Amino acid sequence: LSKFHGWGMRVAVTTVAAATRPDFYVFGGQAERTTLASAERYSEAFGCWETLPPMPTARSFCAAAAAQGKVFVFGGERDQRSAFAAAEAFDPALGEWERLPPMPTP
């Protein structure tokens, strides 16, 4: 935006960006050889961590992605063993987990 034009848009973009900063999620992991089902969310807007309901499946080394207002968690390992195909979705608005059909495996 031009220095001389668009002042209102610069203010609006800055305000919207500050109000819509994404939250960061951390799922599972390991603690002393125990696989965790924990779920945590960091709110950049509030500057704090929040404990969420635990995942239905404990896992480490998983992948996660956000789409359509939900956070999806895929695969991972349990108790330092082989990988598995479990998939689950967390709805931040409801604070609930949903089990999904397992991922296809080779």
JSON list of C-alpha atoms in Angstrom, two decimals:
[
{"chain": "A", "resi": 1, "resn": "LEU", "atom": "CA", "xyz": [0.00, 0.00, 0.00]},
{"chain": "A", "resi": 2, "resn": "SER", "atom": "CA", "xyz": [1.12, 3.49, -0.79]},
{"chain": "A", "resi": 3, "resn": "LYS", "atom": "CA", "xyz": [2.55, 5.63, 1.99]},
{"chain": "A", "resi": 4, "resn": "PHE", "atom": "CA", "xyz": [0.07, 8.35, 1.08]},
{"chain": "A", "resi": 5, "resn": "HIS", "atom": "CA", "xyz": [-2.99, 6.22, 0.29]},
{"chain": "A", "resi": 6, "resn": "GLY", "atom": "CA", "xyz": [-4.53, 3.29, 2.03]},
{"chain": "A", "resi": 7, "resn": "TRP", "atom": "CA", "xyz": [-3.93, 4.34, 5.64]},
{"chain": "A", "resi": 8, "resn": "GLY", "atom": "CA", "xyz": [-7.29, 2.86, 6.66]},
{"chain": "A", "resi": 9, "resn": "MET", "atom": "CA", "xyz": [-6.45, -0.45, 4.98]},
{"chain": "A", "resi": 10, "resn": "ARG", "atom": "CA", "xyz": [-3.05, -0.62, 6.73]},
{"chain": "A", "resi": 11, "resn": "VAL", "atom": "CA", "xyz": [-4.79, -0.12, 10.09]},
{"chain": "A", "resi": 12, "resn": "ALA", "atom": "CA", "xyz": [-7.48, -2.71, 9.26]},
{"chain": "A", "resi": 13, "resn": "VAL", "atom": "CA", "xyz": [-4.96, -5.33, 8.09]},
{"chain": "A", "resi": 14, "resn": "THR", "atom": "CA", "xyz": [-2.86, -4.86, 11.22]},
{"chain": "A", "resi": 15, "resn": "THR", "atom": "CA", "xyz": [-5.94, -5.15, 13.46]},
{"chain": "A", "resi": 16, "resn": "VAL", "atom": "CA", "xyz": [-7.26, -8.25, 11.68]},
{"chain": "A", "resi": 17, "resn": "ALA", "atom": "CA", "xyz": [-3.84, -9.92, 11.69]},
{"chain": "A", "resi": 18, "resn": "ALA", "atom": "CA", "xyz": [-3.47, -9.31, 15.43]},
{"chain": "A", "resi": 19, "resn": "ALA", "atom": "CA", "xyz": [-6.97, -10.66, 16.12]},
{"chain": "A", "resi": 20, "resn": "THR", "atom": "CA", "xyz": [-6.64, -13.80, 13.99]},
{"chain": "A", "resi": 21, "resn": "ARG", "atom": "CA", "xyz": [-3.22, -15.09, 14.89]},
{"chain": "A", "resi": 22, "resn": "PRO", "atom": "CA", "xyz": [-3.22, -18.85, 14.77]},
{"chain": "A", "resi": 23, "resn": "ASP", "atom": "CA", "xyz": [-2.98, -21.06, 17.81]},
{"chain": "A", "resi": 24, "resn": "PHE", "atom": "CA", "xyz": [-0.23, -23.68, 17.97]},
{"chain": "A", "resi": 25, "resn": "TYR", "atom": "CA", "xyz": [-1.01, -27.27, 18.88]},
{"chain": "A", "resi": 26, "resn": "VAL", "atom": "CA", "xyz": [1.26, -29.99, 20.31]},
{"chain": "A", "resi": 27, "resn": "PHE", "atom": "CA", "xyz": [0.03, -33.59, 20.33]},
{"chain": "A", "resi": 28, "resn": "GLY", "atom": "CA", "xyz": [1.43, -36.64, 22.09]},
{"chain": "A", "resi": 29, "resn": "GLY", "atom": "CA", "xyz": [5.10, -37.41, 22.56]},
{"chain": "A", "resi": 30, "resn": "GLN", "atom": "CA", "xyz": [7.06, -39.50, 25.01]},
{"chain": "A", "resi": 31, "resn": "ALA", "atom": "CA", "xyz": [8.00, -39.13, 28.64]},
{"chain": "A", "resi": 32, "resn": "GLU", "atom": "CA", "xyz": [10.29, -41.70, 30.24]},
{"chain": "A", "resi": 33, "resn": "ARG", "atom": "CA", "xyz": [9.47, -44.34, 27.58]},
{"chain": "A", "resi": 34, "resn": "THR", "atom": "CA", "xyz": [5.73, -43.82, 27.95]},
{"chain": "A", "resi": 35, "resn": "THR", "atom": "CA", "xyz": [3.75, -42.65, 24.93]},
{"chain": "A", "resi": 36, "resn": "LEU", "atom": "CA", "xyz": [1.47, -39.70, 25.67]},
{"chain": "A", "resi": 37, "resn": "ALA", "atom": "CA", "xyz": [-2.09, -38.89, 24.59]},
{"chain": "A", "resi": 38, "resn": "SER", "atom": "CA", "xyz": [-1.70, -35.27, 25.69]},
{"chain": "A", "resi": 39, "resn": "ALA", "atom": "CA", "xyz": [-2.90, -32.31, 23.67]},
{"chain": "A", "resi": 40, "resn": "GLU", "atom": "CA", "xyz": [-1.87, -28.72, 24.32]},
{"chain": "A", "resi": 41, "resn": "ARG", "atom": "CA", "xyz": [-2.69, -25.43, 22.61]},
{"chain": "A", "resi": 42, "resn": "TYR", "atom": "CA", "xyz": [-0.66, -22.23, 22.75]},
{"chain": "A", "resi": 43, "resn": "SER", "atom": "CA", "xyz": [-2.71, -19.10, 22.19]},
{"chain": "A", "resi": 44, "resn": "GLU", "atom": "CA", "xyz": [-0.50, -16.38, 20.77]},
{"chain": "A", "resi": 45, "resn": "ALA", "atom": "CA", "xyz": [-3.28, -13.86, 21.35]},
{"chain": "A", "resi": 46, "resn": "PHE", "atom": "CA", "xyz": [-3.33, -14.61, 25.12]},
{"chain": "A", "resi": 47, "resn": "GLY", "atom": "CA", "xyz": [0.31, -15.72, 25.46]},
{"chain": "A", "resi": 48, "resn": "CYS", "atom": "CA", "xyz": [-0.44, -18.92, 27.37]},
{"chain": "A", "resi": 49, "resn": "TRP", "atom": "CA", "xyz": [-0.74, -22.71, 27.05]},
{"chain": "A", "resi": 50, "resn": "GLU", "atom": "CA", "xyz": [-3.99, -24.59, 27.55]},
{"chain": "A", "resi": 51, "resn": "THR", "atom": "CA", "xyz": [-4.40, -28.29, 28.26]},
{"chain": "A", "resi": 52, "resn": "LEU", "atom": "CA", "xyz": [-6.94, -29.88, 25.93]},
{"chain": "A", "resi": 53, "resn": "PRO", "atom": "CA", "xyz": [-8.80, -33.17, 26.27]},
{"chain": "A", "resi": 54, "resn": "PRO", "atom": "CA", "xyz": [-6.38, -36.04, 25.61]},
{"chain": "A", "resi": 55, "resn": "MET", "atom": "CA", "xyz": [-6.35, -37.78, 22.23]},
{"chain": "A", "resi": 56, "resn": "PRO", "atom": "CA", "xyz": [-8.19, -41.12, 22.05]},
{"chain": "A", "resi": 57, "resn": "THR", "atom": "CA", "xyz": [-4.93, -42.74, 20.90]},
{"chain": "A", "resi": 58, "resn": "ALA", "atom": "CA", "xyz": [-1.59, -42.14, 22.62]},
{"chain": "A", "resi": 59, "resn": "ARG", "atom": "CA", "xyz": [1.13, -41.47, 20.04]},
{"chain": "A", "resi": 60, "resn": "SER", "atom": "CA", "xyz": [4.47, -39.91, 19.29]},
{"chain": "A", "resi": 61, "resn": "PHE", "atom": "CA", "xyz": [6.06, -38.95, 15.96]},
{"chain": "A", "resi": 62, "resn": "CYS", "atom": "CA", "xyz": [2.65, -38.12, 14.45]},
{"chain": "A", "resi": 63, "resn": "ALA", "atom": "CA", "xyz": [1.63, -35.62, 11.77]},
{"chain": "A", "resi": 64, "resn": "ALA", "atom": "CA", "xyz": [-1.05, -32.96, 12.12]},
{"chain": "A", "resi": 65, "resn": "ALA", "atom": "CA", "xyz": [-2.87, -30.58, 9.80]},
{"chain": "A", "resi": 66, "resn": "ALA", "atom": "CA", "xyz": [-5.70, -28.06, 10.13]},
{"chain": "A", "resi": 67, "resn": "ALA", "atom": "CA", "xyz": [-8.65, -27.86, 7.75]},
{"chain": "A", "resi": 68, "resn": "GLN", "atom": "CA", "xyz": [-12.29, -26.82, 7.92]},
{"chain": "A", "resi": 69, "resn": "GLY", "atom": "CA", "xyz": [-12.03, -25.62, 11.50]},
{"chain": "A", "resi": 70, "resn": "LYS", "atom": "CA", "xyz": [-10.59, -28.89, 12.84]},
{"chain": "A", "resi": 71, "resn": "VAL", "atom": "CA", "xyz": [-7.13, -30.20, 13.62]},
{"chain": "A", "resi": 72, "resn": "PHE", "atom": "CA", "xyz": [-6.38, -33.67, 12.22]},
{"chain": "A", "resi": 73, "resn": "VAL", "atom": "CA", "xyz": [-3.75, -35.99, 13.75]},
{"chain": "A", "resi": 74, "resn": "PHE", "atom": "CA", "xyz": [-2.44, -38.92, 11.74]},
{"chain": "A", "resi": 75, "resn": "GLY", "atom": "CA", "xyz": [-0.30, -41.98, 12.42]},
{"chain": "A", "resi": 76, "resn": "GLY", "atom": "CA", "xyz": [2.61, -42.08, 14.80]},
{"chain": "A", "resi": 77, "resn": "GLU", "atom": "CA", "xyz": [4.21, -44.64, 17.06]},
{"chain": "A", "resi": 78, "resn": "ARG", "atom": "CA", "xyz": [3.16, -46.15, 20.36]},
{"chain": "A", "resi": 79, "resn": "ASP", "atom": "CA", "xyz": [5.63, -47.23, 23.05]},
{"chain": "A", "resi": 80, "resn": "GLN", "atom": "CA", "xyz": [8.63, -46.94, 20.70]},
{"chain": "A", "resi": 81, "resn": "ARG", "atom": "CA", "xyz": [7.29, -49.67, 18.44]},
{"chain": "A", "resi": 82, "resn": "SER", "atom": "CA", "xyz": [6.21, -49.74, 14.84]},
{"chain": "A", "resi": 83, "resn": "ALA", "atom": "CA", "xyz": [4.08, -47.07, 13.20]},
{"chain": "A", "resi": 84, "resn": "PHE", "atom": "CA", "xyz": [0.30, -47.34, 13.10]},
{"chain": "A", "resi": 85, "resn": "ALA", "atom": "CA", "xyz": [-2.48, -45.87, 10.95]},
{"chain": "A", "resi": 86, "resn": "ALA", "atom": "CA", "xyz": [-4.85, -44.27, 13.51]},
{"chain": "A", "resi": 87, "resn": "ALA", "atom": "CA", "xyz": [-6.41, -40.94, 12.53]},
{"chain": "A", "resi": 88, "resn": "GLU", "atom": "CA", "xyz": [-8.39, -38.54, 14.70]},
{"chain": "A", "resi": 89, "resn": "ALA", "atom": "CA", "xyz": [-9.82, -35.02, 14.46]},
{"chain": "A", "resi": 90, "resn": "PHE", "atom": "CA", "xyz": [-10.09, -32.40, 17.19]},
{"chain": "A", "resi": 91, "resn": "ASP", "atom": "CA", "xyz": [-12.80, -29.75, 16.99]},
{"chain": "A", "resi": 92, "resn": "PRO", "atom": "CA", "xyz": [-11.49, -26.68, 18.88]},
{"chain": "A", "resi": 93, "resn": "ALA", "atom": "CA", "xyz": [-14.96, -25.10, 19.02]},
{"chain": "A", "resi": 94, "resn": "LEU", "atom": "CA", "xyz": [-16.48, -28.13, 20.76]},
{"chain": "A", "resi": 95, "resn": "GLY", "atom": "CA", "xyz": [-13.34, -29.33, 22.56]},
{"chain": "A", "resi": 96, "resn": "GLU", "atom": "CA", "xyz": [-14.01, -32.89, 21.35]},
{"chain": "A", "resi": 97, "resn": "TRP", "atom": "CA", "xyz": [-12.11, -35.62, 19.54]},
{"chain": "A", "resi": 98, "resn": "GLU", "atom": "CA", "xyz": [-13.52, -37.79, 16.77]},
{"chain": "A", "resi": 99, "resn": "ARG", "atom": "CA", "xyz": [-12.01, -41.09, 15.64]},
{"chain": "A", "resi": 100, "resn": "LEU", "atom": "CA", "xyz": [-11.58, -41.31, 11.88]},
{"chain": "A", "resi": 101, "resn": "PRO", "atom": "CA", "xyz": [-11.17, -44.38, 9.67]},
{"chain": "A", "resi": 102, "resn": "PRO", "atom": "CA", "xyz": [-7.55, -45.59, 9.78]},
{"chain": "A", "resi": 103, "resn": "MET", "atom": "CA", "xyz": [-5.23, -44.47, 7.02]},
{"chain": "A", "resi": 104, "resn": "PRO", "atom": "CA", "xyz": [-4.46, -46.98, 4.27]},
{"chain": "A", "resi": 105, "resn": "THR", "atom": "CA", "xyz": [-1.19, -48.80, 4.80]},
{"chain": "A", "resi": 106, "resn": "PRO", "atom": "CA", "xyz": [1.03, -50.52, 2.23]}
]
